Coordinates of C-alpha atoms and ligand atoms in Angstrom, one line a residue:
M18 CA -54.4 -52.7 16.4
K19 CA -54.4 -51.6 13.0
F20 CA -52.1 -49.2 12.0
V21 CA -54.2 -46.4 9.8
P22 CA -51.7 -43.7 7.9
A23 CA -53.1 -40.6 8.3
K24 CA -54.9 -38.9 6.0
P25 CA -52.8 -35.9 4.6
N26 CA -55.3 -32.8 5.5
F27 CA -54.8 -30.8 2.4
S28 CA -57.0 -28.1 3.6
R29 CA -53.9 -27.1 5.5
F30 CA -52.4 -25.8 2.3
R31 CA -55.5 -23.3 1.6
P32 CA -54.0 -20.9 -0.6
M33 CA -54.5 -17.9 1.5
R34 CA -51.7 -19.7 3.8
L35 CA -49.0 -20.4 1.0
F36 CA -49.2 -16.9 0.2
T37 CA -48.1 -16.1 3.4
A38 CA -45.6 -18.5 3.9
A39 CA -44.3 -17.1 0.4
L40 CA -43.9 -13.3 2.3
A41 CA -43.1 -14.6 5.1
L42 CA -39.7 -16.5 2.9
F43 CA -39.8 -13.2 0.9
F44 CA -39.0 -11.1 3.9
A45 CA -36.7 -13.6 5.4
L46 CA -34.5 -13.5 2.3
L47 CA -34.7 -9.9 1.8
P48 CA -31.5 -9.4 4.1
L49 CA -29.4 -11.2 2.2
C50 CA -30.2 -10.3 -1.2
G51 CA -32.5 -6.6 -1.5
C52 CA -30.4 -4.9 0.9
A53 CA -26.6 -6.0 0.0
A54 CA -24.3 -3.4 0.4
Q55 CA -24.5 -1.0 -2.5
E56 CA -21.2 -1.4 -4.5
K57 CA -18.9 2.3 -5.7
T58 CA -15.9 2.6 -7.5
E59 CA -14.0 5.6 -8.3
T60 CA -10.4 5.9 -10.2
F61 CA -8.6 9.1 -10.1
T62 CA -5.2 10.4 -9.7
A63 CA -3.6 11.1 -7.0
M64 CA 0.0 11.5 -5.3
D65 CA 1.7 10.7 -9.0
T66 CA -0.6 7.3 -9.1
V67 CA -3.9 6.2 -10.3
M68 CA -6.1 5.0 -7.5
T69 CA -9.0 3.2 -7.7
L70 CA -11.2 2.6 -4.5
T71 CA -14.0 0.3 -4.4
V72 CA -16.7 1.0 -1.2
Y73 CA -19.2 -1.5 -0.4
G74 CA -22.1 0.5 1.5
G75 CA -21.4 3.8 3.7
G76 CA -23.6 6.0 1.7
N77 CA -21.1 8.7 0.7
A78 CA -18.2 7.2 2.4
L79 CA -16.1 6.7 -1.0
D80 CA -16.8 10.6 -2.1
D81 CA -15.6 11.5 1.7
A82 CA -12.8 9.1 1.1
K83 CA -11.4 10.9 -1.8
V84 CA -11.9 14.2 -0.7
L85 CA -9.8 13.1 2.0
I86 CA -6.7 11.6 -0.1
L87 CA -7.1 14.7 -2.6
G88 CA -6.6 16.4 0.7
L89 CA -3.3 14.6 1.9
E90 CA -2.4 15.5 -1.4
A91 CA -2.3 18.8 -1.4
E92 CA -0.6 18.9 1.9
L93 CA 2.3 16.2 1.7
S94 CA 3.3 16.5 -2.0
V95 CA 6.9 17.9 -2.6
T96 CA 6.0 19.8 -5.7
A97 CA 2.6 20.9 -5.5
E98 CA 2.6 24.8 -5.1
G99 CA 1.8 25.9 -1.5
S100 CA 1.9 22.5 0.1
A101 CA 3.3 22.1 3.7
I102 CA 6.2 19.7 2.4
R103 CA 7.3 22.7 -0.5
R104 CA 6.9 25.0 2.1
L105 CA 9.2 23.4 4.5
N106 CA 12.0 22.5 2.2
E107 CA 11.9 26.2 0.8
E108 CA 11.4 27.6 4.5
G109 CA 14.3 25.4 6.2
E110 CA 11.5 25.6 9.3
L111 CA 7.5 25.4 9.7
E112 CA 4.7 24.9 12.0
L113 CA 3.2 21.3 10.1
C114 CA -0.4 21.0 9.6
E115 CA -1.6 17.6 11.7
D116 CA -1.3 15.3 9.1
A117 CA 2.3 16.1 7.8
A118 CA 3.1 16.4 11.6
A119 CA 2.0 13.3 12.2
L120 CA 3.6 11.4 9.1
V121 CA 7.3 13.4 9.3
S122 CA 6.8 11.9 13.1
E123 CA 6.8 8.6 12.0
A124 CA 8.2 8.5 8.9
L125 CA 11.3 10.0 10.8
A126 CA 11.0 7.1 13.2
L127 CA 11.0 4.4 10.7
C128 CA 14.2 6.1 9.2
A129 CA 15.8 5.5 12.3
E130 CA 14.7 1.9 13.1
T131 CA 15.7 0.8 9.4
D132 CA 19.4 2.1 9.9
G133 CA 18.4 5.0 7.1
A134 CA 17.6 2.6 4.3
L135 CA 14.2 4.6 4.4
D136 CA 15.9 8.3 4.5
I137 CA 13.3 11.1 3.7
T138 CA 16.0 13.5 3.5
V139 CA 17.3 11.7 0.3
Y140 CA 14.9 14.2 -1.7
P141 CA 17.9 16.7 -2.9
V142 CA 19.6 13.1 -4.9
V143 CA 16.1 12.2 -5.9
R144 CA 15.9 15.4 -7.1
A145 CA 19.3 15.6 -8.9
W146 CA 18.4 12.7 -11.1
G147 CA 15.1 13.8 -12.1
F148 CA 12.9 11.3 -10.5
T149 CA 10.4 13.7 -9.1
T150 CA 10.2 16.0 -12.2
G151 CA 10.5 13.6 -14.8
D152 CA 13.4 15.3 -16.5
Y153 CA 15.5 12.2 -15.7
R154 CA 19.3 12.8 -16.0
V155 CA 22.6 11.1 -14.3
P156 CA 24.4 13.3 -11.7
T157 CA 27.7 13.6 -11.9
E158 CA 29.8 12.2 -9.2
E159 CA 30.9 15.6 -7.9
E160 CA 27.1 16.7 -7.8
L161 CA 26.7 13.8 -5.8
S162 CA 29.3 14.0 -3.2
A163 CA 27.7 17.7 -2.5
L164 CA 24.4 16.4 -1.9
L165 CA 25.3 13.3 0.1
P166 CA 26.3 15.4 3.3
L167 CA 22.4 16.5 2.9
V168 CA 21.2 13.4 3.3
D169 CA 20.3 12.9 7.5
H170 CA 17.2 12.0 8.8
S171 CA 18.8 12.2 12.0
A172 CA 19.7 16.1 11.9
V173 CA 15.8 17.2 11.1
K174 CA 14.3 18.3 14.5
M175 CA 11.1 18.3 15.5
S176 CA 9.3 20.5 18.4
G177 CA 5.5 19.6 18.7
S178 CA 4.6 20.1 15.3
T179 CA 7.0 22.3 14.5
V180 CA 10.1 20.9 11.6
T181 CA 13.4 22.6 11.2
L182 CA 15.7 21.2 8.8
P183 CA 19.3 21.7 8.4
A184 CA 20.5 24.2 5.7
G185 CA 19.8 22.8 2.3
A186 CA 18.3 20.0 3.3
M187 CA 14.8 18.6 1.9
I188 CA 12.4 16.4 2.4
D189 CA 10.1 14.3 0.2
L190 CA 7.2 12.3 1.6
G191 CA 7.2 9.8 -1.3
A192 CA 8.0 6.7 -0.1
V193 CA 5.5 6.7 3.0
A194 CA 2.7 9.4 1.7
K195 CA 0.5 6.6 -0.1
G196 CA 0.5 4.1 2.5
Y197 CA -0.5 7.0 5.4
A198 CA -3.1 8.1 3.1
S199 CA -4.7 4.7 2.8
D200 CA -4.4 4.4 6.4
R201 CA -6.7 7.4 7.2
A202 CA -8.8 6.5 4.4
A203 CA -9.6 2.7 5.9
A204 CA -10.1 4.8 9.1
L205 CA -12.6 6.5 7.7
L206 CA -14.8 4.4 5.7
R207 CA -14.8 2.2 9.2
E208 CA -16.2 5.4 10.6
K209 CA -19.0 5.5 8.3
G210 CA -19.8 2.3 9.1
V211 CA -17.9 0.6 5.9
K212 CA -17.4 -3.1 6.6
S213 CA -16.2 -3.7 3.1
A214 CA -13.8 -2.0 0.9
I215 CA -10.5 -2.1 -1.5
L216 CA -8.1 0.6 -1.8
N217 CA -5.9 0.4 -4.8
L218 CA -3.7 3.6 -4.5
G219 CA -1.4 2.8 -7.0
G220 CA 0.1 -0.4 -6.2
N221 CA -0.3 0.7 -2.3
V222 CA -3.5 -1.7 -1.2
Y223 CA -5.2 -1.6 1.6
A224 CA -7.6 -4.5 1.7
L225 CA -10.8 -3.5 4.4
G226 CA -12.7 -6.2 5.8
S227 CA -13.8 -9.1 3.5
K228 CA -15.5 -9.1 0.0
P229 CA -19.3 -8.6 0.6
D230 CA -20.0 -12.4 0.6
G231 CA -17.7 -13.1 3.5
S232 CA -14.7 -14.3 1.9
A233 CA -11.0 -12.9 2.1
W234 CA -10.1 -10.2 -0.4
R235 CA -7.5 -11.2 -3.3
V236 CA -4.6 -9.0 -3.5
G237 CA -2.1 -9.6 -6.6
V238 CA 1.5 -9.3 -6.5
A239 CA 2.7 -7.8 -9.5
D240 CA 5.1 -9.6 -11.9
P241 CA 8.3 -7.3 -12.0
F242 CA 9.2 -9.0 -15.4
G243 CA 5.3 -8.8 -16.4
E244 CA 4.2 -6.3 -18.8
G245 CA 1.5 -5.0 -16.7
G246 CA -1.4 -6.6 -15.1
T247 CA 0.0 -9.7 -14.2
Y248 CA 0.8 -11.2 -11.1
S249 CA 3.5 -13.4 -9.7
L250 CA 1.4 -14.9 -7.2
V251 CA -2.6 -13.9 -5.3
L252 CA -2.7 -13.5 -1.7
S253 CA -6.0 -14.0 0.4
V254 CA -6.4 -11.5 3.0
T255 CA -8.3 -9.3 5.2
D256 CA -8.0 -5.8 6.9
M257 CA -4.1 -6.2 5.7
A258 CA -2.3 -3.7 3.4
V259 CA -0.3 -4.9 1.1
V260 CA 2.1 -2.7 -0.2
T261 CA 5.0 -3.2 -3.3
S262 CA 8.3 -1.2 -4.1
G263 CA 10.3 -2.0 -7.1
G264 CA 12.9 -0.9 -9.5
Y265 CA 10.5 -1.5 -12.5
Q266 CA 7.9 1.0 -11.2
R267 CA 9.5 4.2 -12.4
Y268 CA 13.0 4.2 -14.1
F269 CA 14.9 5.6 -17.2
E270 CA 17.6 4.3 -19.6
Q271 CA 20.5 6.3 -20.6
D272 CA 23.3 4.4 -23.0
G273 CA 22.3 1.2 -22.0
V274 CA 22.0 1.9 -18.5
I275 CA 18.5 1.6 -16.6
Y276 CA 18.6 3.7 -13.7
R277 CA 15.5 2.8 -11.1
H278 CA 13.8 5.8 -8.6
I279 CA 14.6 4.2 -5.0
I280 CA 18.0 5.4 -3.9
D281 CA 20.9 4.2 -1.6
P282 CA 20.8 7.1 0.8
E283 CA 24.6 5.9 1.2
T284 CA 25.8 5.9 -2.2
G285 CA 23.5 8.3 -3.8
H286 CA 23.0 6.0 -6.5
P287 CA 19.7 3.8 -7.7
V288 CA 19.4 1.1 -5.8
D289 CA 20.5 -2.0 -7.7
N290 CA 21.1 -5.3 -5.5
G291 CA 19.6 -8.3 -6.8
L292 CA 15.7 -7.3 -6.0
A293 CA 13.2 -6.9 -8.3
S294 CA 10.3 -6.0 -6.1
V295 CA 9.7 -5.9 -2.1
T296 CA 5.9 -6.5 -1.2
I297 CA 5.1 -6.2 2.8
V298 CA 2.0 -7.2 4.2
C299 CA 0.8 -6.2 7.3
E300 CA -2.1 -4.3 8.9
E301 CA -0.8 -0.5 8.7
G302 CA -0.7 1.0 4.9
L303 CA 2.2 3.6 6.4
K304 CA 4.2 0.7 7.8
A305 CA 3.9 -1.3 4.9
D306 CA 4.7 1.0 2.7
A307 CA 8.0 2.6 4.5
L308 CA 9.0 -0.9 5.0
S309 CA 8.4 -2.2 1.0
T310 CA 10.7 0.9 0.3
A311 CA 13.6 0.0 3.1
L312 CA 13.5 -3.2 2.6
Y313 CA 14.0 -2.9 -1.3
V314 CA 17.2 -0.9 -0.4
M315 CA 18.6 -3.2 2.2
G316 CA 18.7 -6.1 -0.5
Y317 CA 17.4 -9.4 0.5
E318 CA 19.8 -10.5 3.1
K319 CA 19.8 -7.9 4.9
A320 CA 15.9 -7.7 4.5
V321 CA 15.3 -11.3 5.7
E322 CA 17.6 -10.4 9.1
Y323 CA 15.4 -7.3 9.6
W324 CA 12.1 -9.5 9.3
K325 CA 13.9 -12.1 11.6
N326 CA 14.4 -9.0 14.1
H327 CA 11.6 -6.9 13.9
G328 CA 8.5 -9.4 12.7
G329 CA 5.0 -7.9 13.1
F330 CA 4.7 -8.3 9.4
D331 CA 5.4 -10.6 6.1
A332 CA 7.2 -9.9 2.8
V333 CA 7.5 -11.3 -0.6
F334 CA 11.0 -10.9 -2.1
I335 CA 10.9 -11.1 -6.0
L336 CA 14.4 -11.2 -7.0
N337 CA 16.1 -10.3 -10.6
D338 CA 16.4 -14.2 -11.4
A339 CA 12.9 -14.7 -11.1
S340 CA 12.8 -16.6 -7.9
I341 CA 10.1 -16.1 -5.2
H342 CA 10.7 -15.8 -1.7
I343 CA 7.7 -15.4 1.1
T344 CA 8.2 -15.2 4.9
E345 CA 6.3 -18.1 6.4
G346 CA 3.6 -16.2 7.6
L347 CA 1.9 -15.7 4.2
E348 CA 2.1 -19.5 3.5
S349 CA -1.6 -19.9 4.5
C350 CA -2.4 -16.7 2.7
L351 CA -1.0 -17.8 -1.0
A352 CA -4.3 -18.4 -3.2
S353 CA -2.1 -19.0 -6.4
A354 CA 1.4 -18.5 -7.5
S355 CA 1.9 -18.1 -11.6
G356 CA 5.6 -18.3 -11.6
E357 CA 7.7 -21.2 -12.8
Q358 CA 9.3 -21.7 -9.7
T359 CA 7.2 -22.8 -6.7
P360 CA 7.8 -19.8 -3.7
E361 CA 10.5 -20.6 -0.9
I362 CA 9.2 -19.9 2.0
I363 CA 11.6 -18.0 4.7
K364 CA 11.2 -19.5 8.0
K365 CA 12.5 -17.7 11.0
Ligands
AMP401 P1 7.9 3.7 -3.0 O1 7.7 3.7 -4.6 O2 7.1 3.7 -1.8 O3 9.1 2.6 -3.2 O4 8.6 5.2 -2.8 C1 9.8 5.8 -3.8 C2 9.6 6.8 -3.8 O5 10.3 7.8 -2.5 C3 10.8 7.4 -5.0 O6 10.0 7.4 -6.2 C4 11.6 8.4 -3.9 O7 10.7 9.9 -4.5 C5 11.5 8.7 -2.5 N1 12.8 7.6 -2.5 C6 13.6 7.0 -3.1 N2 14.5 6.3 -2.4 C7 14.3 7.0 -1.2 C8 15.0 6.5 0.0 N3 15.7 5.6 0.4 N4 14.4 6.3 1.3 C9 13.0 7.5 1.2 N5 12.3 7.6 0.2 C10 12.9 7.5 -1.1
MG402 MG1 7.4 2.8 0.2

C-alpha cells in the first residue's frame, strides 16, 4: 500500500471562517483585558495623617470607604469639636455610638492583654507633652506625678455602650483608631465585591486580597533612619494588615534631647528603649495597630516574649543599632531587604 500524504484542504480556511474564529478569540480574551477591574486611587487627610486608598472595581466603593473613614474620624478624634471621645472626656460619662463603643471595648481588652503597655487612658500625659496639639513642651516631674494616677485603663467602666471615666481621666484612641478604620473600610469594600485593594492609612497598611494580576501585594516597612520613602524591607502579603509604630514618626527636640510621641504609661516619659520601630503583621488592622504601639513600649526582649506567649501575629523589630529582627512567620513573606545586615529570624 502506498502512503499518500493528505492534501491540505485550503477550502476549510475560508475568509468567513477566519473572521468567526477571530471574533471568538476576541470574546474569549475580553474578560482578561477589556473588563479588568478599574483602578481608583484617592489621597486625603484624616486622623491626623495622609491616607491613600487604591481600590480595583466595586463601583463607588472607594468613595464609600472614604466617607466611612471621615465619619469614624469625626466620632473617634480626641480633639475634634463634638466628637464622641472629646465629649466623653469632657463629661466623664457618655453613651457612645456603635463604632466608638466597639473600639473602646476592644481597645480596653487589648490594654489588659498587653498588661498596660497599651493604655488608652495615657491621654492626660500625652497632652502634657503637647503631642496631640503640636505645642510641644517638657512637663516637670511634679506635673507628671500628678497626672500618672489618672493613667489606669482598668478604672474605665463600660456598661453596654455607656463609658464612665474616673474623675479627671481621659482617653485617646490615637494608637488604635487607624487600625480599626482599616478593618471597617476593608469590610465595606469586601461587601461591595472588591477583591483587590491597598489601603494606606498613614503607615497603617491593609492589603485586601491580592493584586489584580493575582500576585501578592508588596508592602514596604519604612527605614526609621531614612529620609522618608525608603524601606528597610519589603513584605509580600495578601489579606493582611501591616502596621508600624516608631518614635521617628512624631517627635520634637529640646536642648539636644529628642522626645518621641509614644509614652511609657508607667513613667509618663517618652519611650526610649533601643527600639526604632515595631511592625505588626496580622489579619486584623485593630490588633496590628494596638500591638505595634504596645510592643514598642515593651522593648525588644519583652516584645519577643509576648510574641512567643501569644502568637496570632508576626513582627518586624528594627533596633536603634539598625539591626532587623523578624519573627519566623515572615521568612516566607520577605520579598527584599535593603539594610546592610540580613534580618535575624526569631524562632519560637
Ligand atoms: P501609634 O502611632 O499607633 O503607635 O500610636 C501612637 C499614639 O497613641 C500617640 O501619638 C499618642 O496619641 C497615643 N499613645 C502614646 N503612647 C501610648 C500608649 N502607651 N498607649 C496608648 N496610646 C498611646
Ligand atoms: Mg498603634
